[in-house]
């Protein structure tokens, strides 16, 4: 029979003082650690066991709260704004690449992220991958150009530029649910709202039954409807190559209003707080009253009309072919700040007080949307990024980014889907290999060490004594206060034990709690 004694020392006063942990929720994590191991000290008696690695990992991993990004512009209003804040101004600089996965569907897509799956379209068809590790789930590769899917109520909706059709797929299996060959080419990615899918094709704006794929109605514009429509408050907003913005009633009863801009309209509109924002290739960003079509303001920003503005936190964000990201007051149109990249800036995404913008210079950038951090000068200020992906991280030209459940996803021109997120934080136990053996009266020291990239947040020891006695005075311990408190080595925990038993031997080893 043997007596096992397992001791931890940890808690809020035991984490390394000199080690900077780049973790926003450090206090919360230390609280979790204390609760996981009993707080302060715990003793495992005879027959008891410590929490397993998997149990501690499950208990101490930070849950990634957030929202699904169901279609190219987040929702049917196409604001490119996700209200989640897992990634925010305080931690955006710590983003790392989680994976780069090329499932074979080709480039040119803007992904949707729903229920742990990333759905993306491209030059070869439609693909679904695991949102956590990039592993393949399914693919529908027909050699068709899919501009970007929408995923709602278990169905993946996709337009097809090659075979000129609109299709629905089972989101879990990839099996085709329906196909409808439309009158014109479906160029824009679909938007889905209230059981109806909307898409532009040829010179038409279509409304499809979201269950059957049947055409409910079609509205003819005076040009080609290259852009995807935006849908808000019972109105469908779509631009056309005739330079007009159309506000079409979602019930199919006709146009509510039409406004002519000074150039071809390829940009998808964005609708927020009763205002429609849209770029035109006359070089201007426009804002209209969504109900009446009355222009509220317009600003020349050298856009070519290809990108969709993002709207959030009282601001409008517009990428431009001149290499700049422009940020405006959404109500007044006043230019607040700009950022200059090394190439064409695509449609941005906004969430957690951060705006993400990809550029043809090969980088994905994260910036403080308020124009405070990393910015200088007077309004309009000049801003620098909080973070960028770095040269050669993204192999091709990145397209529009999306944000979902604490991860930023972007597809490049080679069809690789990249995921950037915060380092997954978990606590693991590590021990000294082999342990130490103490004869009666002997004293020795044991050291446990965290792996590279980990830091110690607590430590202890495990001691096993031969014999039948269960007296607590079998060993006496001397804690080495130099570690992990930071004076010597913040990745180690050292313990010195003396065997006080005059008869029985003791085997012991240091034990360390590592944050990774």
Coordinates of C-alpha atoms in Angstrom, one line a residue:
X1 CA 0.0 0.0 0.0
X2 CA 1.2 3.5 -0.7
X3 CA 0.3 7.0 0.4
X4 CA 0.0 9.6 -2.4
X5 CA 0.1 13.3 -1.6
X6 CA -0.5 15.9 -4.4
X7 CA -0.1 19.6 -3.6
X8 CA -0.6 22.7 -5.7
X9 CA 0.4 26.3 -4.9
X10 CA -1.3 28.8 -7.2
X11 CA -4.0 31.4 -7.2
X12 CA -4.0 35.2 -7.9
X13 CA -0.8 35.8 -5.9
X14 CA 1.2 33.1 -7.6
X15 CA 1.4 34.0 -11.2
X16 CA 4.8 35.2 -12.6
X17 CA 5.3 38.9 -11.8
X18 CA 8.0 39.6 -14.3
X19 CA 6.4 37.7 -17.3
X20 CA 4.1 39.8 -19.5
X21 CA 1.2 37.5 -20.4
X22 CA -0.4 39.0 -23.5
X23 CA -3.9 38.0 -22.3
X24 CA -6.6 40.5 -21.9
X25 CA -8.6 38.3 -19.5
X26 CA -5.7 37.4 -17.2
X27 CA -7.7 38.0 -14.0
X28 CA -10.6 35.9 -15.3
X29 CA -8.2 33.1 -16.2
X30 CA -6.5 33.1 -12.8
X31 CA -9.9 32.9 -11.2
X32 CA -10.7 29.9 -13.4
X33 CA -7.4 28.3 -12.5
X34 CA -8.1 28.7 -8.8
X35 CA -11.5 27.2 -9.1
X36 CA -10.2 24.4 -11.2
X37 CA -7.6 23.3 -8.6
X38 CA -9.5 24.1 -5.5
X39 CA -8.0 27.6 -4.9
X40 CA -4.7 28.0 -3.0
X41 CA -3.9 24.4 -2.1
X42 CA -5.5 21.0 -2.6
X43 CA -4.6 17.6 -1.3
X44 CA -5.4 14.3 -3.1
X45 CA -5.8 11.6 -0.5
X46 CA -5.4 7.9 -0.9
X47 CA -7.0 6.7 -4.1
X48 CA -7.8 10.3 -5.2
X49 CA -6.6 11.6 -8.6
X50 CA -5.8 15.0 -10.0
X51 CA -7.9 16.5 -12.8
X52 CA -6.7 15.1 -16.1
X53 CA -5.1 17.2 -18.9
X54 CA -8.2 17.0 -20.9
X55 CA -10.4 18.0 -18.0
X56 CA -8.3 21.0 -17.2
X57 CA -8.1 22.0 -20.9
X58 CA -11.8 21.8 -21.3
X59 CA -12.4 23.8 -18.1
X60 CA -9.9 26.5 -18.7
X61 CA -10.1 27.2 -22.5
X62 CA -11.7 30.6 -23.2
X63 CA -15.0 30.1 -25.1
X64 CA -15.1 32.0 -28.3
X65 CA -18.5 33.8 -28.2
X66 CA -19.6 35.5 -31.3
X67 CA -22.0 35.4 -34.3
X68 CA -22.3 33.6 -37.6
X69 CA -21.4 35.5 -40.7
X70 CA -24.1 34.1 -42.9
X71 CA -23.5 35.9 -46.2
X72 CA -20.9 38.1 -47.9
X73 CA -22.0 41.3 -46.2
X74 CA -22.7 39.6 -42.8
X75 CA -26.5 39.9 -43.1
X76 CA -29.0 40.9 -45.8
X77 CA -28.5 44.6 -45.1
X78 CA -24.9 44.1 -46.3
X79 CA -23.3 46.3 -43.5
X80 CA -20.2 44.1 -43.2
X81 CA -20.5 44.7 -39.4
X82 CA -20.5 42.0 -36.8
X83 CA -21.3 43.2 -33.3
X84 CA -19.2 40.6 -31.6
X85 CA -16.1 41.8 -29.7
X86 CA -13.9 38.7 -29.0
X87 CA -11.2 40.4 -31.0
X88 CA -11.0 44.1 -30.1
X89 CA -8.6 47.1 -30.0
X90 CA -6.8 45.7 -26.9
X91 CA -5.9 42.4 -28.4
X92 CA -6.1 42.7 -32.2
X93 CA -2.3 43.2 -32.3
X94 CA -1.9 39.6 -31.0
X95 CA -3.6 37.9 -34.0
X96 CA -1.9 34.8 -35.3
X97 CA -2.6 32.7 -38.4
X98 CA -4.6 29.6 -37.3
X99 CA -4.6 27.9 -40.6
X100 CA -4.4 28.3 -44.4
X101 CA -6.6 25.8 -46.2
X102 CA -7.1 25.3 -49.9
X103 CA -10.1 23.0 -50.5
X104 CA -10.0 23.4 -54.2
X105 CA -13.0 25.7 -54.9
X106 CA -10.8 28.4 -56.4
X107 CA -10.4 32.1 -55.7
X108 CA -12.7 35.1 -56.0
X109 CA -15.0 34.1 -53.1
X110 CA -16.1 35.8 -49.9
X111 CA -16.8 33.1 -47.3
X112 CA -19.8 32.6 -45.0
X113 CA -19.2 31.1 -41.5
X114 CA -22.0 29.2 -39.8
X115 CA -22.1 26.6 -37.1
X116 CA -18.4 25.7 -37.1
X117 CA -18.2 25.6 -40.9
X118 CA -16.7 28.0 -43.4
X119 CA -18.5 28.0 -46.8
X120 CA -16.7 29.5 -49.8
X121 CA -17.2 29.7 -53.5
X122 CA -14.7 30.2 -56.2
X123 CA -13.7 29.5 -59.8
X124 CA -14.3 25.7 -59.4
X125 CA -17.4 25.6 -57.3
X126 CA -18.5 25.4 -53.7
X127 CA -16.5 24.2 -50.6
X128 CA -17.1 23.7 -46.9
X129 CA -14.3 23.4 -44.4
X130 CA -14.0 23.2 -40.6
X131 CA -13.8 26.7 -39.1
X132 CA -11.4 25.6 -36.4
X133 CA -8.7 23.7 -38.3
X134 CA -9.4 24.1 -42.0
X135 CA -10.1 20.4 -42.6
X136 CA -12.4 19.6 -45.5
X137 CA -16.1 18.9 -44.9
X138 CA -17.5 18.6 -48.4
X139 CA -17.2 20.2 -51.8
X140 CA -19.4 20.6 -54.9
X141 CA -16.8 21.2 -57.6
X142 CA -18.6 21.4 -61.0
X143 CA -16.2 23.8 -62.6
X144 CA -18.6 26.6 -62.0
X145 CA -17.9 30.2 -60.9
X146 CA -19.5 30.7 -57.5
X147 CA -19.1 34.4 -56.3
X148 CA -19.9 33.8 -52.6
X149 CA -22.5 31.7 -50.8
X150 CA -25.2 32.6 -48.3
X151 CA -26.1 30.1 -45.5
X152 CA -29.5 30.3 -43.8
X153 CA -31.6 27.6 -42.1
X154 CA -29.4 24.7 -43.1
X155 CA -29.3 25.6 -46.8
X156 CA -26.3 27.0 -48.8
X157 CA -27.5 29.4 -51.5
X158 CA -25.2 30.1 -54.5
X159 CA -25.4 31.8 -57.8
X160 CA -23.5 30.4 -60.8
X161 CA -21.7 32.5 -63.3
X162 CA -20.8 29.6 -65.6
X163 CA -24.1 27.7 -66.1
X164 CA -26.3 30.7 -65.2
X165 CA -28.3 29.1 -62.4
X166 CA -29.3 29.5 -58.8
X167 CA -28.9 26.5 -56.5
X168 CA -29.4 25.4 -53.0
X169 CA -27.3 22.8 -51.2
X170 CA -27.6 21.0 -47.9
X171 CA -25.3 22.8 -45.5
X172 CA -24.3 19.6 -43.7
X173 CA -23.7 17.2 -46.6
X174 CA -23.3 19.4 -49.7
X175 CA -26.1 17.5 -51.5
X176 CA -28.0 19.7 -54.0
X177 CA -31.5 20.6 -52.8
X178 CA -32.7 22.5 -55.9
X179 CA -31.4 24.2 -59.1
X180 CA -33.2 27.0 -61.1
X181 CA -31.8 28.3 -64.3
X182 CA -32.5 32.0 -64.2
X183 CA -33.2 34.4 -67.1
X184 CA -29.9 36.2 -66.8
X185 CA -26.4 35.4 -65.4
X186 CA -26.3 35.4 -61.6
X187 CA -23.4 37.6 -61.0
X188 CA -23.8 38.8 -57.4
X189 CA -23.7 36.6 -54.3
X190 CA -27.2 36.1 -53.0
X191 CA -28.8 37.7 -49.9
X192 CA -31.5 35.9 -48.0
X193 CA -34.2 37.5 -45.8
X194 CA -37.6 36.3 -44.6
X195 CA -37.7 33.1 -46.7
X196 CA -36.6 34.8 -49.9
X197 CA -33.2 34.8 -51.7
X198 CA -32.3 37.9 -53.8
X199 CA -29.7 38.1 -56.5
X200 CA -28.8 40.1 -59.5
X201 CA -28.5 38.5 -62.9
X202 CA -28.2 40.0 -66.4
X203 CA -30.3 43.2 -66.3
X204 CA -32.6 41.7 -63.6
X205 CA -33.0 41.6 -59.8
X206 CA -34.5 38.3 -58.8
X207 CA -36.4 37.1 -55.8
X208 CA -36.4 33.3 -55.3
X209 CA -38.4 31.1 -52.9
X210 CA -35.7 30.0 -50.4
X211 CA -37.2 26.5 -50.1
X212 CA -37.9 25.6 -53.7
X213 CA -35.7 28.0 -55.6
X214 CA -38.6 29.1 -57.8
X215 CA -38.6 32.7 -59.0
X216 CA -41.1 34.8 -57.1
X217 CA -40.6 37.9 -59.1
X218 CA -38.0 39.7 -61.3
X219 CA -37.4 43.4 -61.8
X220 CA -35.7 44.7 -64.9
X221 CA -33.2 47.5 -64.5
X222 CA -31.8 49.7 -67.3
X223 CA -28.4 48.0 -67.3
X224 CA -26.5 45.0 -65.9
X225 CA -27.1 44.2 -62.2
X226 CA -23.5 43.2 -61.4
X227 CA -23.8 44.0 -57.6
X228 CA -25.6 41.9 -55.0
X229 CA -28.7 43.6 -53.6
X230 CA -29.1 44.7 -49.9
X231 CA -32.4 44.0 -48.1
X232 CA -33.7 46.0 -45.2
X233 CA -37.2 46.9 -43.9
X234 CA -39.1 45.3 -46.8
X235 CA -37.0 47.0 -49.5
X236 CA -34.4 45.5 -51.9
X237 CA -31.6 48.0 -52.9
X238 CA -29.6 47.2 -56.0
X239 CA -27.2 49.1 -58.2
X240 CA -27.0 48.8 -62.0
X241 CA -24.5 49.6 -64.8
X242 CA -27.0 52.3 -65.9
X243 CA -25.7 54.4 -63.0
X244 CA -28.9 54.1 -61.0
X245 CA -29.7 52.9 -57.5
X246 CA -33.0 51.0 -57.4
X247 CA -35.1 50.6 -54.3
X248 CA -37.5 47.8 -55.1
X249 CA -40.3 46.7 -52.8
X250 CA -39.6 43.2 -51.5
X251 CA -43.1 42.0 -52.2
X252 CA -42.5 42.5 -55.9
X253 CA -44.9 45.4 -56.4
X254 CA -42.3 47.6 -58.1
X255 CA -39.8 50.3 -57.4
X256 CA -40.1 52.5 -54.4
X257 CA -37.6 55.0 -55.8
X258 CA -34.8 55.3 -58.3
X259 CA -31.8 57.6 -58.2
X260 CA -29.2 58.3 -60.9
X261 CA -25.6 58.8 -59.9
X262 CA -22.8 60.0 -62.1
X263 CA -21.3 56.6 -63.0
X264 CA -21.8 52.8 -63.3
X265 CA -22.9 51.2 -60.1
X266 CA -21.1 47.9 -59.4
X267 CA -20.9 48.2 -55.6
X268 CA -23.4 46.4 -53.4
X269 CA -25.2 48.9 -51.2
X270 CA -25.2 48.8 -47.4
X271 CA -28.2 49.8 -45.3
X272 CA -28.0 51.0 -41.7
X273 CA -30.2 53.2 -39.5
X274 CA -32.4 54.3 -42.4
X275 CA -29.6 55.2 -44.7
X276 CA -28.3 53.5 -47.9
X277 CA -24.6 53.8 -48.6
X278 CA -23.1 52.9 -52.0
X279 CA -20.0 53.5 -54.1
X280 CA -20.2 54.5 -57.7
X281 CA -17.5 54.5 -60.3
X282 CA -17.8 58.3 -60.6
X283 CA -15.4 58.3 -57.7
X284 CA -18.0 59.1 -55.0
X285 CA -19.5 57.5 -51.9
X286 CA -23.2 58.3 -51.6
X287 CA -25.6 58.3 -48.7
X288 CA -29.4 58.3 -49.4
X289 CA -32.5 58.3 -47.2
X290 CA -33.5 54.6 -47.4
X291 CA -37.2 55.4 -47.5
X292 CA -37.3 58.3 -49.9
X293 CA -34.1 58.2 -51.9
X294 CA -33.3 61.7 -51.0
X295 CA -29.4 62.2 -51.2
X296 CA -28.0 63.0 -47.8
X297 CA -24.4 63.5 -48.7
X298 CA -21.7 62.4 -51.2
X299 CA -17.9 62.4 -50.9
X300 CA -15.3 62.0 -53.7
X301 CA -12.8 59.4 -52.7
X302 CA -11.4 58.1 -56.0
X303 CA -13.3 54.8 -55.7
X304 CA -13.9 52.8 -58.9
X305 CA -17.2 51.6 -57.5
X306 CA -16.2 47.9 -57.1
X307 CA -16.1 47.8 -53.3
X308 CA -19.0 47.7 -50.8
X309 CA -18.8 50.2 -47.9
X310 CA -19.0 48.8 -44.3
X311 CA -21.2 50.6 -41.7
X312 CA -20.8 50.3 -37.9
X313 CA -20.3 52.3 -34.8
X314 CA -21.6 55.5 -36.4
X315 CA -19.0 55.3 -39.2
X316 CA -18.8 54.3 -42.9
X317 CA -15.7 52.6 -44.1
X318 CA -14.8 52.5 -47.8
X319 CA -11.9 50.8 -49.6
X320 CA -10.6 52.4 -52.7
X321 CA -8.5 51.7 -55.8
X322 CA -6.1 54.5 -54.8
X323 CA -4.8 52.2 -52.0
X324 CA -6.7 54.0 -49.2
X325 CA -9.3 53.1 -46.6
X326 CA -11.6 56.1 -46.0
X327 CA -13.6 56.5 -42.8
X328 CA -16.5 58.9 -42.5
X329 CA -19.0 60.1 -40.0
X330 CA -22.1 58.1 -41.1
X331 CA -24.5 61.0 -40.4
X332 CA -22.7 64.0 -41.7
X333 CA -20.3 62.5 -44.3
X334 CA -17.3 64.2 -42.7
X335 CA -14.0 62.4 -43.4
X336 CA -12.6 61.3 -40.1
X337 CA -9.4 59.4 -41.0
X338 CA -7.6 57.5 -43.7
X339 CA -5.2 54.6 -44.0
X340 CA -2.9 54.1 -46.9
X341 CA -1.9 50.6 -48.0
X342 CA 0.4 49.5 -50.8
X343 CA -2.4 48.4 -53.1
X344 CA -6.1 48.3 -53.9
X345 CA -8.3 48.1 -50.7
X346 CA -11.2 45.7 -50.8
X347 CA -14.5 45.9 -48.9
X348 CA -13.7 46.1 -45.2
X349 CA -15.3 44.3 -42.3
X350 CA -16.0 45.8 -38.8
X351 CA -16.3 44.3 -35.4
X352 CA -15.1 44.8 -31.8
X353 CA -14.0 48.4 -32.4
X354 CA -11.7 47.1 -35.2
X355 CA -11.9 47.5 -38.9
X356 CA -10.3 44.9 -41.1
X357 CA -9.2 45.7 -44.6
X358 CA -7.4 43.6 -47.2
X359 CA -5.2 45.0 -49.9
X360 CA -3.8 43.9 -53.2
X361 CA -0.3 44.4 -51.6
X362 CA -0.9 41.0 -50.0
X363 CA -1.7 42.1 -46.5
X364 CA -4.7 41.9 -44.2
X365 CA -4.8 44.9 -41.8
X366 CA -6.5 45.6 -38.5
X367 CA -7.1 49.3 -37.5
X368 CA -8.7 51.1 -34.6
X369 CA -12.0 52.3 -36.0
X370 CA -12.2 55.3 -33.7
X371 CA -9.0 56.8 -35.3
X372 CA -7.3 57.2 -32.0
X373 CA -4.8 54.3 -31.6
X374 CA -2.0 54.4 -34.1
X375 CA -3.3 57.6 -35.6
X376 CA -1.9 61.1 -35.8
X377 CA -2.7 64.6 -37.0
X378 CA -6.0 66.5 -37.0
X379 CA -9.2 65.4 -38.7
X380 CA -8.9 63.8 -41.1
X381 CA -6.3 61.9 -39.3
X382 CA -3.7 59.5 -40.7
X383 CA -3.7 56.1 -39.2
X384 CA -1.4 53.1 -39.0
X385 CA -2.6 49.5 -38.4
X386 CA -2.7 47.8 -35.0
X387 CA -1.7 44.6 -36.8
X388 CA -1.0 43.3 -40.3
X389 CA -0.7 39.7 -41.6
X390 CA 2.8 40.3 -42.9
X391 CA 4.6 39.8 -46.2
X392 CA 4.1 36.4 -47.8
X393 CA 1.7 35.2 -45.1
X394 CA -1.0 35.4 -47.6
X395 CA 0.3 34.0 -50.9
X396 CA -2.1 35.6 -53.3
X397 CA -4.3 38.7 -53.5
X398 CA -6.7 38.6 -50.5
X399 CA -10.4 39.4 -51.0
X400 CA -13.0 40.8 -48.6
X401 CA -12.4 39.7 -45.0
X402 CA -15.2 38.4 -42.7
X403 CA -15.3 38.0 -38.9
X404 CA -17.0 35.2 -37.0
X405 CA -16.6 33.7 -33.5
X406 CA -13.3 35.4 -32.7
X407 CA -11.7 34.6 -36.1
X408 CA -11.0 36.7 -39.2
X409 CA -11.3 34.7 -42.5
X410 CA -10.1 35.8 -45.9
X411 CA -9.7 34.0 -49.2
X412 CA -6.9 34.8 -51.6
X413 CA -6.7 34.6 -55.4
X414 CA -5.3 31.1 -55.3
X415 CA -8.4 29.9 -53.4
X416 CA -6.7 29.5 -50.0
X417 CA -8.9 30.3 -47.0
X418 CA -6.9 31.9 -44.2
X419 CA -8.0 32.1 -40.6
X420 CA -6.5 34.6 -38.1
X421 CA -7.4 34.5 -34.4
X422 CA -6.1 34.8 -30.9
X423 CA -4.0 32.1 -29.4
X424 CA -6.1 29.5 -27.8
X425 CA -5.4 29.7 -24.1
X426 CA -5.3 26.5 -22.0
X427 CA -3.7 25.3 -18.9
X428 CA -1.8 22.0 -18.9
X429 CA 0.1 20.1 -16.2
X430 CA 3.7 19.1 -16.6
X431 CA 6.0 17.1 -14.4
X432 CA 9.7 16.4 -14.0
X433 CA 10.5 13.3 -16.0
X434 CA 11.3 10.3 -13.8
X435 CA 10.9 12.0 -10.5
X436 CA 13.3 11.8 -7.5
X437 CA 13.8 9.0 -4.9
X438 CA 14.3 9.8 -1.2
X439 CA 15.6 7.3 1.3
X440 CA 14.6 8.0 5.0
X441 CA 16.1 11.3 6.1
X442 CA 17.2 12.4 2.6
X443 CA 16.6 15.8 1.0
X444 CA 16.5 16.5 -2.8
X445 CA 15.2 19.0 -5.3
X446 CA 13.0 18.5 -8.3
X447 CA 12.2 20.9 -11.1
X448 CA 9.4 20.9 -13.6
X449 CA 9.6 23.0 -16.7
X450 CA 7.0 24.4 -19.1
X451 CA 7.4 24.0 -22.9
X452 CA 8.6 26.7 -25.2
X453 CA 6.0 29.4 -25.5
X454 CA 4.3 28.6 -22.2
X455 CA 4.5 30.4 -18.9
X456 CA 4.0 29.1 -15.4
X457 CA 1.0 30.2 -13.3
X458 CA 1.5 27.8 -10.4
X459 CA 3.2 24.7 -9.2
X460 CA 3.4 21.9 -6.7
X461 CA 4.6 18.4 -6.3
X462 CA 3.4 14.8 -6.2
X463 CA 4.9 12.5 -3.5
X464 CA 4.3 8.7 -3.1
X465 CA 5.5 7.0 0.1
X466 CA 5.9 3.2 0.5
X467 CA 4.3 1.6 3.5
X468 CA 1.0 1.8 5.4
X469 CA 1.3 5.0 7.3
X470 CA -0.8 8.0 6.2
X471 CA 0.7 10.6 8.5
X472 CA 0.8 14.0 6.8
X473 CA 4.3 14.6 8.2
X474 CA 5.8 12.0 5.8
X475 CA 7.6 14.8 3.9
X476 CA 8.5 18.4 4.5
X477 CA 8.6 20.8 1.6
X478 CA 10.6 23.9 0.8
X479 CA 9.1 26.0 -1.9
X480 CA 11.7 27.7 -4.2
X481 CA 10.2 31.2 -4.3
X482 CA 12.6 32.2 -7.1
X483 CA 10.3 30.4 -9.6
X484 CA 7.9 30.9 -11.1
X485 CA 7.7 34.3 -9.5
X486 CA 10.2 35.6 -12.0
X487 CA 13.5 36.2 -10.2
X488 CA 15.2 33.2 -11.9
X489 CA 13.2 31.4 -14.5
X490 CA 9.5 32.2 -15.2
X491 CA 9.0 28.8 -17.0
X492 CA 10.0 26.5 -14.1
X493 CA 8.8 25.4 -10.7
X494 CA 11.3 24.0 -8.2
X495 CA 10.5 22.0 -5.0
X496 CA 12.9 20.7 -2.3
X497 CA 11.5 17.8 -0.2
X498 CA 12.9 16.0 2.9
X499 CA 11.7 12.5 3.7
X500 CA 10.9 12.6 7.4
X501 CA 9.9 9.0 7.6
X502 CA 12.6 6.9 9.4
X503 CA 11.5 3.6 7.7
X504 CA 9.9 4.2 4.3
X505 CA 11.2 5.6 1.0
X506 CA 9.5 8.4 -0.8
X507 CA 9.3 9.1 -4.6
X508 CA 8.4 12.6 -5.6
X509 CA 8.4 15.0 -8.5
X510 CA 7.8 18.7 -9.1
X511 CA 4.5 19.6 -10.9
X512 CA 3.9 22.8 -12.8
X513 CA 0.8 24.5 -14.2
X514 CA 1.5 26.1 -17.6
X515 CA -0.5 28.6 -19.6
X516 CA -0.2 28.1 -23.3

